mmCIF file of C-alpha atoms in Angstrom:
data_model
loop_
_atom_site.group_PDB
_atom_site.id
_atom_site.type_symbol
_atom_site.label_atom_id
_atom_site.label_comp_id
_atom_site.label_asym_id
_atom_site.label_seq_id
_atom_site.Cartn_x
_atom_site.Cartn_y
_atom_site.Cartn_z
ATOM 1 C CA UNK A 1 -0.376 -1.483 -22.489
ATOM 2 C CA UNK A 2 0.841 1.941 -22.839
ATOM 3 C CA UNK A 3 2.847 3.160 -25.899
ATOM 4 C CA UNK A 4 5.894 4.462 -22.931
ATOM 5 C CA UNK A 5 5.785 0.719 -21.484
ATOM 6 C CA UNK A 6 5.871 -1.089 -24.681
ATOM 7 C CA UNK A 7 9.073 -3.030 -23.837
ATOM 8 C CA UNK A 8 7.756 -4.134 -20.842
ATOM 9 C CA UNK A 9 5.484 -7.638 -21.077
ATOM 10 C CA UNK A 10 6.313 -9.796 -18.101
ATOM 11 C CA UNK A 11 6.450 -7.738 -14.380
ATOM 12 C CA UNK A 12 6.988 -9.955 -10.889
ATOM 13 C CA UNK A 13 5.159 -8.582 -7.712
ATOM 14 C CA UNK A 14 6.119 -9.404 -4.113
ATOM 15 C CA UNK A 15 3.327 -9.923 -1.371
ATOM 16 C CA UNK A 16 0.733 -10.050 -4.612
ATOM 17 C CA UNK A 17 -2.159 -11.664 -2.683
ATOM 18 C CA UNK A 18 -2.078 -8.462 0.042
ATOM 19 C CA UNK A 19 -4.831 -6.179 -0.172
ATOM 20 C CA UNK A 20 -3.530 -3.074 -2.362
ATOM 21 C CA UNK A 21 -1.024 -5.827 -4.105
ATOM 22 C CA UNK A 22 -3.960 -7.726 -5.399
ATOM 23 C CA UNK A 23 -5.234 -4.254 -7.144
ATOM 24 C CA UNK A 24 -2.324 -3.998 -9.238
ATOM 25 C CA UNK A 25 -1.938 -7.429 -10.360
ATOM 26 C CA UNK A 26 -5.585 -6.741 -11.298
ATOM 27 C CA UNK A 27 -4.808 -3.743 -13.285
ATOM 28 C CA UNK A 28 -1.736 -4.924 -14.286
ATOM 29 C CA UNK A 29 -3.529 -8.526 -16.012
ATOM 30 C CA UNK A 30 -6.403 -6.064 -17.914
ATOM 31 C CA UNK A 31 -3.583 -4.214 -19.216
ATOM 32 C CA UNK A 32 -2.087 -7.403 -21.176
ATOM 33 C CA UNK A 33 0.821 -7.526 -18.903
ATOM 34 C CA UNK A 34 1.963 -11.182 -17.210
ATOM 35 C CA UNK A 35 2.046 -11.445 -14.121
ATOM 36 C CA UNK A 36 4.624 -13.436 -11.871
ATOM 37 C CA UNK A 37 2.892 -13.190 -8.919
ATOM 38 C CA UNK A 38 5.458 -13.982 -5.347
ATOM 39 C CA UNK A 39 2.877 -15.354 -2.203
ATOM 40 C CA UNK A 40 4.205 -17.029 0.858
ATOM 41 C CA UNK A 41 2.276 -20.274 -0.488
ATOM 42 C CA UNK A 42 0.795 -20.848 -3.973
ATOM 43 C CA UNK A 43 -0.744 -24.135 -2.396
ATOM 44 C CA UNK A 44 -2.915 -22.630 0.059
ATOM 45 C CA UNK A 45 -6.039 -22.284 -2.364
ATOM 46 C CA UNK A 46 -7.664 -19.786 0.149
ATOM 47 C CA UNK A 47 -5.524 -17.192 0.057
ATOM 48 C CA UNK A 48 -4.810 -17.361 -4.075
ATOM 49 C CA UNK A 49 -8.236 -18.097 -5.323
ATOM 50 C CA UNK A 50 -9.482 -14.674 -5.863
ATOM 51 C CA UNK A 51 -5.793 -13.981 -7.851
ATOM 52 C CA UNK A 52 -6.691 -16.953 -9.872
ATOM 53 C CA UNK A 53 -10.646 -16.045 -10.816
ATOM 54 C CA UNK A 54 -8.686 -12.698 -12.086
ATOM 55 C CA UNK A 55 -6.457 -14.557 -14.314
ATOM 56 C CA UNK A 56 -9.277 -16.566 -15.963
ATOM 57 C CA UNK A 57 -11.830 -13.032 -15.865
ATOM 58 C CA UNK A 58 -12.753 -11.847 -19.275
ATOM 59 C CA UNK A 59 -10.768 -8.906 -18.603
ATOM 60 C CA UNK A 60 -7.650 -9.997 -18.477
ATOM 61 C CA UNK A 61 -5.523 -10.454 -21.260
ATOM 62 C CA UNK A 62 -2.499 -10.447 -19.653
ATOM 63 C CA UNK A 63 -1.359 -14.254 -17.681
ATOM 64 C CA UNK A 64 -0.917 -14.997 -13.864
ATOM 65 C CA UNK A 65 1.839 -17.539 -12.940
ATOM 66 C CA UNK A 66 1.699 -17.827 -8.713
ATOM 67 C CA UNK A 67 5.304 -18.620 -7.058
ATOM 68 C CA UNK A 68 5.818 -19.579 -3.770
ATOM 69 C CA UNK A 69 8.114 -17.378 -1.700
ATOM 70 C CA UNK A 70 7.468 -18.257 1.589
ATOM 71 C CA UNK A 71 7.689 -16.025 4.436
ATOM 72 C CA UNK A 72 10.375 -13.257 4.651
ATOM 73 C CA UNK A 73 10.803 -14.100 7.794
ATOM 74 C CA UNK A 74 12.402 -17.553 6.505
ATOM 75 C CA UNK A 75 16.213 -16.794 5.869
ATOM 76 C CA UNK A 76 16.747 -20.115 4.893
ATOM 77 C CA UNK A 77 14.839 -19.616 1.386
ATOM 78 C CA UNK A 78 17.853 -17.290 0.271
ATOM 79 C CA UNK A 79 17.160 -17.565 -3.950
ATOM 80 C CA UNK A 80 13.440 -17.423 -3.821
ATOM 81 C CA UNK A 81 13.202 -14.821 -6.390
ATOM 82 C CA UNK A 82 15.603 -16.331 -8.930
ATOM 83 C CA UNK A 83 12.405 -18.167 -10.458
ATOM 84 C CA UNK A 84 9.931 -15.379 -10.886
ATOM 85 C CA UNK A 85 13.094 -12.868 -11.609
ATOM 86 C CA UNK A 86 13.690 -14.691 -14.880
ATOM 87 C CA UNK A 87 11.849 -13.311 -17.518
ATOM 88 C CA UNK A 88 10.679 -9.756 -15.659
ATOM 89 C CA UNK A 89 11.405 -6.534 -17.004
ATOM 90 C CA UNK A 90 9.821 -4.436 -14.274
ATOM 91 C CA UNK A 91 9.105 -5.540 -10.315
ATOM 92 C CA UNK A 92 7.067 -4.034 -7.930
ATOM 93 C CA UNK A 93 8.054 -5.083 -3.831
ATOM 94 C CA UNK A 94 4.693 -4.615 -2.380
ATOM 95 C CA UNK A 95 5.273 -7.676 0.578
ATOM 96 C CA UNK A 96 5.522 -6.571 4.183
ATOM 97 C CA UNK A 97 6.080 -8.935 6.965
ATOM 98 C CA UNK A 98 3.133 -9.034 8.910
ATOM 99 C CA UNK A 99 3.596 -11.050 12.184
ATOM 100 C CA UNK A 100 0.958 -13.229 13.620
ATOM 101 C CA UNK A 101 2.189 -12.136 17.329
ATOM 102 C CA UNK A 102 0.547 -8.824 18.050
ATOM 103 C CA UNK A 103 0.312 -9.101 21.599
ATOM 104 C CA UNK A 104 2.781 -8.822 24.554
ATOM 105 C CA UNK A 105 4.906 -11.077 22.014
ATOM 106 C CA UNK A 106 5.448 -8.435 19.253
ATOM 107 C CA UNK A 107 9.161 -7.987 18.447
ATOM 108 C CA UNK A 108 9.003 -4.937 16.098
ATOM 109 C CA UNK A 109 12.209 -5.474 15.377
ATOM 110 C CA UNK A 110 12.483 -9.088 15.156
ATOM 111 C CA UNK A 111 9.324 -9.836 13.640
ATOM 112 C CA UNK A 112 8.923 -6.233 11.346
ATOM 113 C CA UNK A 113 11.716 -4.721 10.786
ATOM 114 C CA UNK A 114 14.616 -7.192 10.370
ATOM 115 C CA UNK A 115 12.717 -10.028 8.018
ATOM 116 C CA UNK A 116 11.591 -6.271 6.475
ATOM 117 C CA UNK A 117 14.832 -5.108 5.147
ATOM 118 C CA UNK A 118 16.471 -8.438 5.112
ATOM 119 C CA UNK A 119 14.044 -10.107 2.539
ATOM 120 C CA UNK A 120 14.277 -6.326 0.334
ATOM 121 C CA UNK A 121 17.886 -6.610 0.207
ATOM 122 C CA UNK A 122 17.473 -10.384 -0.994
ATOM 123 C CA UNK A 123 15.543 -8.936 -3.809
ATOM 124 C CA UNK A 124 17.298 -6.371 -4.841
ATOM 125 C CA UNK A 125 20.610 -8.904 -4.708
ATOM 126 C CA UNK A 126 19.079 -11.159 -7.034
ATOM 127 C CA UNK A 127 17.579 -8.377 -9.410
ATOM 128 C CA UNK A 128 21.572 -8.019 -9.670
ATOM 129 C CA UNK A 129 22.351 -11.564 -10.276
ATOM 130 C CA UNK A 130 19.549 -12.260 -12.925
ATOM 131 C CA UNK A 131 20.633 -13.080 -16.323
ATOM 132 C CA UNK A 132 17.977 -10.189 -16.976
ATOM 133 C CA UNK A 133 19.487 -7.775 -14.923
ATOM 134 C CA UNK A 134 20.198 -5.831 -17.482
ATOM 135 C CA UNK A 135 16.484 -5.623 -19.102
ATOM 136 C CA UNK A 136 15.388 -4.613 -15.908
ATOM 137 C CA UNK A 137 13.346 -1.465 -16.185
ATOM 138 C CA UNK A 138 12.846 -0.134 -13.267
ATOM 139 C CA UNK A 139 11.504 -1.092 -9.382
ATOM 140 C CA UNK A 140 8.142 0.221 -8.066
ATOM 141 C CA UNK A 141 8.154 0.205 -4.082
ATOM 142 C CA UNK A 142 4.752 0.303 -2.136
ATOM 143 C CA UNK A 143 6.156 2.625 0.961
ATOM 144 C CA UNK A 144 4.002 4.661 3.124
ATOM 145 C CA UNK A 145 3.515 8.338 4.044
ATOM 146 C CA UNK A 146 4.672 7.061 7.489
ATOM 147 C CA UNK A 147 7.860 7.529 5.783
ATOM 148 C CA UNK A 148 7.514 11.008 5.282
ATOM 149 C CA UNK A 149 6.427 12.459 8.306
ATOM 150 C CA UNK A 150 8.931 14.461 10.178
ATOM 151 C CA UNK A 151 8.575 16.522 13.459
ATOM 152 C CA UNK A 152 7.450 19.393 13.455
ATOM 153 C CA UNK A 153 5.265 19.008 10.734
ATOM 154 C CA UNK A 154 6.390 21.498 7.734
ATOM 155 C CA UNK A 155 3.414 23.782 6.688
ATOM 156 C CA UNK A 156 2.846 21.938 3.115
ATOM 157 C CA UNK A 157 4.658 18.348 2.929
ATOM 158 C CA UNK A 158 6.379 17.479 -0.122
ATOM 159 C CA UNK A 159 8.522 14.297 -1.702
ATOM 160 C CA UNK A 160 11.317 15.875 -0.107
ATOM 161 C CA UNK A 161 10.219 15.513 3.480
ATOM 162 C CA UNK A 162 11.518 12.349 5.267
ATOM 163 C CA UNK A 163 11.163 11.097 8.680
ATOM 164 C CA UNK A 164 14.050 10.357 11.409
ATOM 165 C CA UNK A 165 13.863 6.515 11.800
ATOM 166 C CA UNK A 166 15.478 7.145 14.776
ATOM 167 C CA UNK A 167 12.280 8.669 16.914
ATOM 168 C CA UNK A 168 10.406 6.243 15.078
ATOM 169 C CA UNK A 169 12.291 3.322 16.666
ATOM 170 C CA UNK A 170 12.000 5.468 19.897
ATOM 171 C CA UNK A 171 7.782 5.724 19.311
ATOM 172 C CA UNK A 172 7.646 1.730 18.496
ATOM 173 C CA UNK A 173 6.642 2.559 15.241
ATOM 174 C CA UNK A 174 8.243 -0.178 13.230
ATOM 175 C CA UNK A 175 6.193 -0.045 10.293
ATOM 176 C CA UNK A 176 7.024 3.461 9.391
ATOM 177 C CA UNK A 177 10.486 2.437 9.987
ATOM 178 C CA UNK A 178 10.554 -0.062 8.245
ATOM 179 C CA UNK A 179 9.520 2.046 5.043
ATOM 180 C CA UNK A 180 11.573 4.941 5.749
ATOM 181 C CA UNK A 181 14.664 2.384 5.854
ATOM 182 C CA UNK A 182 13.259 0.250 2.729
ATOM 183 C CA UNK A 183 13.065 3.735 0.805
ATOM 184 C CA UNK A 184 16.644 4.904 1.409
ATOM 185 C CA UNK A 185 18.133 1.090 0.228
ATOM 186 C CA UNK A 186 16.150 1.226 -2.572
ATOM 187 C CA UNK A 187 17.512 5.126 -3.619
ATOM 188 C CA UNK A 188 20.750 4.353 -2.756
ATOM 189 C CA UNK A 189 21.237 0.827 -4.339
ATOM 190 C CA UNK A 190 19.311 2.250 -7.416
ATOM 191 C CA UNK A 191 21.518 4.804 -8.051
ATOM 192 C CA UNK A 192 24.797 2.788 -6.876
ATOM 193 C CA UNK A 193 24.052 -0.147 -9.272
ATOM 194 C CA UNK A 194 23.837 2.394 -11.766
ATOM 195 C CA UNK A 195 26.852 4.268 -11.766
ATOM 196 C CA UNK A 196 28.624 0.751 -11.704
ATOM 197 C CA UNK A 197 27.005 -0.247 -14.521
ATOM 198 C CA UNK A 198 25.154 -3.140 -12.888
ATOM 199 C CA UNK A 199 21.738 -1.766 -14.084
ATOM 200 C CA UNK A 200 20.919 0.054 -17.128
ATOM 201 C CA UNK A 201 20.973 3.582 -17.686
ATOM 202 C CA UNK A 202 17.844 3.965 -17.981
ATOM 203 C CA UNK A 203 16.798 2.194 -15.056
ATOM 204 C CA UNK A 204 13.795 3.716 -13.135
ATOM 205 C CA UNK A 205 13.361 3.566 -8.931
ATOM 206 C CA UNK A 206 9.864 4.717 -7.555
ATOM 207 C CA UNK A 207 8.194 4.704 -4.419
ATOM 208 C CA UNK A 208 4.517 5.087 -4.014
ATOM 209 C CA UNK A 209 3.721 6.445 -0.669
ATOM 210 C CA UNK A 210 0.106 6.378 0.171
ATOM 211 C CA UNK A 211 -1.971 7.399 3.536
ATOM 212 C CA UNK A 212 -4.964 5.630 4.707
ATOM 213 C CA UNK A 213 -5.734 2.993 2.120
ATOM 214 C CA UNK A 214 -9.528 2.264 1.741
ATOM 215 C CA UNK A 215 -12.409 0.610 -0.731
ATOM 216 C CA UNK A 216 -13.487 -2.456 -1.550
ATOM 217 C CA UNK A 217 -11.230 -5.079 -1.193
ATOM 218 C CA UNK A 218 -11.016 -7.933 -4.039
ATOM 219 C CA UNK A 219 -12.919 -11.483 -2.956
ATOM 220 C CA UNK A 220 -13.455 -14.350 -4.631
ATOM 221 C CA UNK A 221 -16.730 -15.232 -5.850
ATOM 222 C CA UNK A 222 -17.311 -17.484 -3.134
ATOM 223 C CA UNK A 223 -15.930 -15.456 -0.607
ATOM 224 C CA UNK A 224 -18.965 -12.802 -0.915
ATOM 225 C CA UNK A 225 -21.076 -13.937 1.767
ATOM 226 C CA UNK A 226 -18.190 -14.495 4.630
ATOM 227 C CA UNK A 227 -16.992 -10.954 4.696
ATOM 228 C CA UNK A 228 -15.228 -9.684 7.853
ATOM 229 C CA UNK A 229 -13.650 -5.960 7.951
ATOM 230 C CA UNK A 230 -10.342 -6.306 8.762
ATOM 231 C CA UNK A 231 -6.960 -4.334 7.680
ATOM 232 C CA UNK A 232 -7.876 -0.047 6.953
ATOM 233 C CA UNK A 233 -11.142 -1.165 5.948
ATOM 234 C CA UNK A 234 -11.964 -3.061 9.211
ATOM 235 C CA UNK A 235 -10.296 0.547 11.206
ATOM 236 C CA UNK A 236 -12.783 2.642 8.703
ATOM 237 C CA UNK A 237 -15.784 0.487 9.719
ATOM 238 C CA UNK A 238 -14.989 0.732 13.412
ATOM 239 C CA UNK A 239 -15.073 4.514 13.018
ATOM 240 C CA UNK A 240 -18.960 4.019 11.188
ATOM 241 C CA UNK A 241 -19.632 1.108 13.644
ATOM 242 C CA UNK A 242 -17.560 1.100 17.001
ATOM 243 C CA UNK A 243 -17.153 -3.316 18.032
ATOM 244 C CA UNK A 244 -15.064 -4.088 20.674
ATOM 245 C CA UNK A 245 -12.109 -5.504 18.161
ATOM 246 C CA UNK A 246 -8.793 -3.563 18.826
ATOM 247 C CA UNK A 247 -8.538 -0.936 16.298
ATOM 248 C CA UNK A 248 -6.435 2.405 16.528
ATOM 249 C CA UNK A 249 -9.033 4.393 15.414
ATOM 250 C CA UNK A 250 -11.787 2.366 16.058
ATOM 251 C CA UNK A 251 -10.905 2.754 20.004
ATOM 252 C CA UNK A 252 -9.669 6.248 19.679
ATOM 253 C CA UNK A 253 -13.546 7.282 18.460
ATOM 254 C CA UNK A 254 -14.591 5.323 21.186
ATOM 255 C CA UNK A 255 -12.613 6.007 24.296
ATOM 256 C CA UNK A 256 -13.654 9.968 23.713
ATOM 257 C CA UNK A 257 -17.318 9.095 23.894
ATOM 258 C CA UNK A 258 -18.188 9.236 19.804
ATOM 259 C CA UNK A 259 -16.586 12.822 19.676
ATOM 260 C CA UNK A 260 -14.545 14.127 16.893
ATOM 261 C CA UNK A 261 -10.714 13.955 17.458
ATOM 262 C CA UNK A 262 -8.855 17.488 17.224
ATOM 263 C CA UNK A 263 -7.173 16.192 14.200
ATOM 264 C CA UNK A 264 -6.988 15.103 10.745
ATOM 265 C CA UNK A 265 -6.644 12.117 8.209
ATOM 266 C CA UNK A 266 -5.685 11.819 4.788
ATOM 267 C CA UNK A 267 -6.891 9.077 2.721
ATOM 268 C CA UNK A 268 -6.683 7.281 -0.468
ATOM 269 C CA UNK A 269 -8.821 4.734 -2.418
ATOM 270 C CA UNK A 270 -7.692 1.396 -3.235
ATOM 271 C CA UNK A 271 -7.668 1.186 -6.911
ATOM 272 C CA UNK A 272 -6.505 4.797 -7.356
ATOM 273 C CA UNK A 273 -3.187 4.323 -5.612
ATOM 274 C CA UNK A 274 -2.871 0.730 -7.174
ATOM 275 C CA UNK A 275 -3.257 2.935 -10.889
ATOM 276 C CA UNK A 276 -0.692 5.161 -9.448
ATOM 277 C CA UNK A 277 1.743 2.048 -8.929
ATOM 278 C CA UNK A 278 1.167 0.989 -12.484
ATOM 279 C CA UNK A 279 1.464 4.648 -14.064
ATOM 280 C CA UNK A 280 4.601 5.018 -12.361
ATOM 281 C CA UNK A 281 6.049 1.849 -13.912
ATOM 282 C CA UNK A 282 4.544 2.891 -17.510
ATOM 283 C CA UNK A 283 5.687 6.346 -17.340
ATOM 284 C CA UNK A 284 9.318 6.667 -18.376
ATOM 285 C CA UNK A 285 9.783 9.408 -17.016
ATOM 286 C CA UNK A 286 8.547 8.819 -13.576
ATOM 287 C CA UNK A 287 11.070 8.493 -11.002
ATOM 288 C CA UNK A 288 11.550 8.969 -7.443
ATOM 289 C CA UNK A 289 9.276 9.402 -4.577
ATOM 290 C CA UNK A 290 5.387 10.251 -5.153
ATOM 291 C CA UNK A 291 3.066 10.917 -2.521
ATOM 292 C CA UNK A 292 -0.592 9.014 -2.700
ATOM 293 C CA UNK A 293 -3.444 10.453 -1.225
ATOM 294 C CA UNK A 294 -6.670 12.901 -2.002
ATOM 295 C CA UNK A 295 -6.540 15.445 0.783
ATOM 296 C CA UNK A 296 -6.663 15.242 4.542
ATOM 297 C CA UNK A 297 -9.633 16.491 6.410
ATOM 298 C CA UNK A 298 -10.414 17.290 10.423
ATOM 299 C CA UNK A 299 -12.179 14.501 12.222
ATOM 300 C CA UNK A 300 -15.173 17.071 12.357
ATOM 301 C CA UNK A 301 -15.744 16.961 8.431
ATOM 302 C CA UNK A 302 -14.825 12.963 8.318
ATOM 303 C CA UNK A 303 -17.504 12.508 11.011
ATOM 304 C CA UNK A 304 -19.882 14.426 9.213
ATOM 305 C CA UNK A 305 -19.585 13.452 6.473
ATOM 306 C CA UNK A 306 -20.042 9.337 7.612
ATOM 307 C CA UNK A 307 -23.002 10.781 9.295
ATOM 308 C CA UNK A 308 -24.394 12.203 6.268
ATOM 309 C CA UNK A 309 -23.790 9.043 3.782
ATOM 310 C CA UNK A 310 -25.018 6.749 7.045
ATOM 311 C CA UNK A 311 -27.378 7.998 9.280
ATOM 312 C CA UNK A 312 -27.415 5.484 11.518
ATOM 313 C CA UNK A 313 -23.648 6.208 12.611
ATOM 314 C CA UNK A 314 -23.374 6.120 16.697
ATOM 315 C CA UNK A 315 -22.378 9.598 17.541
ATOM 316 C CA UNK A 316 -22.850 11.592 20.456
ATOM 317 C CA UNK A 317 -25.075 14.395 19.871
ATOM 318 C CA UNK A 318 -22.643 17.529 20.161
ATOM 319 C CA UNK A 319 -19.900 15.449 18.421
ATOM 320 C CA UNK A 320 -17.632 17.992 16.858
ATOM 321 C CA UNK A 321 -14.498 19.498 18.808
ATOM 322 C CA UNK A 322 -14.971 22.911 18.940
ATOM 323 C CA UNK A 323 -12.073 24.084 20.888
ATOM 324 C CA UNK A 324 -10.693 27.317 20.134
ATOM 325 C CA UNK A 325 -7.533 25.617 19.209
ATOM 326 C CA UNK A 326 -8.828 23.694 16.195
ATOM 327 C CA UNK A 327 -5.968 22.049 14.104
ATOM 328 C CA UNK A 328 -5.516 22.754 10.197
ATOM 329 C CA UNK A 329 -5.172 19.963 8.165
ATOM 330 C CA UNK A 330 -2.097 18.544 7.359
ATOM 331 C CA UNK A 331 -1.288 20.272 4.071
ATOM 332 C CA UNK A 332 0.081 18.291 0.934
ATOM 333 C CA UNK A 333 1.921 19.366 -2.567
ATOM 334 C CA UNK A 334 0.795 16.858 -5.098
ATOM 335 C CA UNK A 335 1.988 18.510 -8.011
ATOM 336 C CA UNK A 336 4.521 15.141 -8.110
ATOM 337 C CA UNK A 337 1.592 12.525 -7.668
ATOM 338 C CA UNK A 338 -0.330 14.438 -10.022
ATOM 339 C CA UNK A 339 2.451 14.330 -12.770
ATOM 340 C CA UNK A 340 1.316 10.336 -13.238
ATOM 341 C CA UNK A 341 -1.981 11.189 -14.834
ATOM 342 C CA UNK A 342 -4.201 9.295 -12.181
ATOM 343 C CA UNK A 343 -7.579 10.732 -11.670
ATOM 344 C CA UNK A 344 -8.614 9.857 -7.904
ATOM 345 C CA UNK A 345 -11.389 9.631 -6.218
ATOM 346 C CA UNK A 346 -12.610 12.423 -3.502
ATOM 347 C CA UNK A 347 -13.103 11.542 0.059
ATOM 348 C CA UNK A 348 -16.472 11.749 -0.360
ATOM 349 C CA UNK A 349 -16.507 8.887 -2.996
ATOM 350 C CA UNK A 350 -14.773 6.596 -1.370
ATOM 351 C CA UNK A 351 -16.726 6.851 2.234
ATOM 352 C CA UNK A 352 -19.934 6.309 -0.044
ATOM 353 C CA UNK A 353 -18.243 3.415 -2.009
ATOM 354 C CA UNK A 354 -16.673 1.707 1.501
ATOM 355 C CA UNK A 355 -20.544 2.102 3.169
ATOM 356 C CA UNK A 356 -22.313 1.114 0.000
ATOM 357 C CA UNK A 357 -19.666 -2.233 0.258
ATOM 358 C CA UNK A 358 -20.039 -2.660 4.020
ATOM 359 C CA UNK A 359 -23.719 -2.801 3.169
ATOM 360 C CA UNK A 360 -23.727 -5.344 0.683
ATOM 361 C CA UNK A 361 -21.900 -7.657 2.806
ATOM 362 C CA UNK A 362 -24.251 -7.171 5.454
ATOM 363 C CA UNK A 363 -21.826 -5.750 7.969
ATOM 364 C CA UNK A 364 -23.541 -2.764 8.298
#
C-alpha cells in the first residue's frame, strides 16, 4: 500500500470475476487492500473459484469478501450495492453487460447499452446515498479507447479526443457507445456532486481506457488443463491459429487469404493496464481520462512478428500488403498514461508471453 493511498483500506469492484477485473483484485489483495468483490452470483463456485484461491494465495495480504449483484440487466435488484458500498473508500466499475444473445437476437441497445448505463447510474446513486459517501475517494472506470476514437482520425490522439456516440449508434457499435456515454456520466456527475457538496473535495474520477487487452488470463488451479481461448485472447489466437469460431479478427485474417490487413492495432497487456487501474486510484493526483496501451503497429509488423515467435503460423507466402498506399499507424500521446508510473510491457513481450501461454495449455 502506497504512502499517497494510505487512507484507503477497503475498495469495492464491479464485474470483479471478468477477465482484466480479476487482475486488479489480484493486485489490489497483494497490495494489503480488501477487497469487496460485486459478481452476478457468489454461489456459482465456477465462476469465483479462481477469485477465491487468490484470497487464500500467500501473496495476498489484503481480504476478499464476494457479493452477489446479479445481472445489470435485472432492474428489479435496485440497492445491490448498498452492501459492498459500506465500508469502501475507493470503487472501481469494471462490469459490462455482456449478453448471451449474439446472434440475429442481439439488441445493442436493449441488451448493451441500456442495462449499461442504467446499472452505472445505480452505482453512482448509491455511492451518494452511502453513509460513507463522504470518505469516498475517488471512482476508477474501466472504459475503452473505443471511446476515443473520432472521425477523421487526428494525427496524434490524446485524452482530449472523444468519439460522437451518435455514428457509433449509426455503425452498431454499442460497446464503444456504451463507454463513450458511461465516461461523460461519470465526468459530469463527478464534478456535479462536487460542487454540491455531495462528495468531498478531494474526490478523484478516472477512466482507464485501454486498446486490445491481451496475456494470460487468471485460472484456477484446476482449471489448467480445460483451457479454451475465448474473449481478446481467443481473437489473438485466431490471428496465430485461424478455427472456424466467429472472431473479428480471426475471420478478417482469414477471409483475405492469411494476408496482412492495410492497417494497424494497438495493444496492451493484461496486468499492465490492471497496474494502471490501481496507480490511478493510489495516485492523488491522478485524475481524469488516461489512455492504456504500448503502441500500435501495421498488420505487416504484427504478422511478422507472430511469425517470428511461432513459426508454425499459417500464412500465405507473400503475406505483407505492399500497396503503395500503406497506412501509418495510428499515433498516440502517452505523456498522461505515462504520468502513473506503470512500466508496460512491449508488443513483442506480450505476443511471446500469449504464445508461450497458448502453448502450455496445449492450444497451440
Amino acid at each position: 500500500m502506497t504512502a499517497s493511498s494510505s487512507t484507503i483500506r477497503t475498495v469495492m469492484i464491479t464485474g470483479a470475476n471478468g477477465y482484466l477485473a480479476s487482475h486488479i483484485v489480484k493486485q489490489l489483495l497483494e497490495k494489503g487492500y480488501n477487497v469487496n468483490a460485486c459478481v452476478r452470483n457468489a454461489a456459482n463456485e465456477s465462476s469465483v473459484r479462481h477469485l477465491l484461491q487468490l484470497s487464500s494465495s500467500s501473496t495476498s495480504s489484503g481480504k476478499l469478501q464476494l457479493f452477489s449483484t446479479g445481472d445489470m440487466a435485472d432492474n428489479t435488484l435496485y440497492g445491490r450495492y448498498k452492501q459492498p458500498l459500506a465500508n469502501c473508500d475507493a470503487v472501481f466499475h469494471a462490469a459490462t453487460p455482456l449478453s448471451p444473445k449474439f446472434t440475429g437476437e442481439f439488441d445493442g441497445v436493449r441488451d448493451m447499452l441500456n442495462p449499461g448505463m442504467e446499472g452505472t447510474k445505480e452505482l453512482l446513486e448509491t455511492m451518494l446515498h452511502s453513509p460513507r459517501c463522504s470518505s469516498i475517494q475517488c471512482l476508477v472506470l474501466t472504459s475503452s479507447m473505443s471511446a476515443a476514437a473520432p472521425q477523421p482520425e487526428p494525427p496524434i490522439k490524446n485524452e482530449s479526443h472523444w468519439s460522437d456516440d451518435t455514428a457509433q449508434l449509426s455503425r452498431g457499435n454499442f460497446y464503444g457507445l456504451l463507454k463513450t456515454r458511461q465516461e461523460k456520466l461519470c465526468q459530469q456527475w463527478s464534478e456535479q456532486s462536487v460542487q454540491e457538496g455531495k462528495l468531498a473535495l478531494n474526490f478523484r474520477y478516472c477512466a482507464i481506457c485501454p486498446t486490445m487487452i491481451v496475456g494470460p488470463p487468471l485460472l484456477a488451479a484446476d482449471d489448467d488443463d480445460d483451457y479454451t481461448p475465448s474473449g481478446t485472447m481467443g481473437s489473438l489466437y485466431r490471428v496465430i491459429k485461424p478455427t472456424d469460431v466467429p472472431s473479428l479478427i480471426g475471420q478478417t485474417i482469414k477471409e483475405t487469404k492469411r494476408k496482412a490487413l492495410n492497417d494497424s492495432m494497438s495493444y496492451i497487456d493484461v496486468q499492465d493496464c490492471a497496474a494502471q487501474h490501481v496507480a490511478a486510484m493510489e495516485n492523488t493526483n491522478a485524475s481524469g481520462r488516461y489512455f492504456s496501451l504500448v503502441e500500435s503497429w501495421h498488420w505487416n509488423d504484427i504478422l511478422s512478428t507472430l511469425k517470428e515467435l511461432y513459426p508454425e503460423i499459417s500464412l500465405d507466402e507473400n503475406y505483407k500488403y505492399e500497396g503503395d498506399d500503406i497506412i501509418r499507424p495510428t499515433q498516440f500521446n502517452l505523456d498522461r498514461m505515462n504520468s502513473l508510473g506503470v512500466k508496460v510491457k512491449s508488443i513483442r513481450e506480450i505476443f511471446a508471453e500469449c504464445i508461450s501461454f497458448f502453448q502450455s495449455k496445449g492450444v497451440l
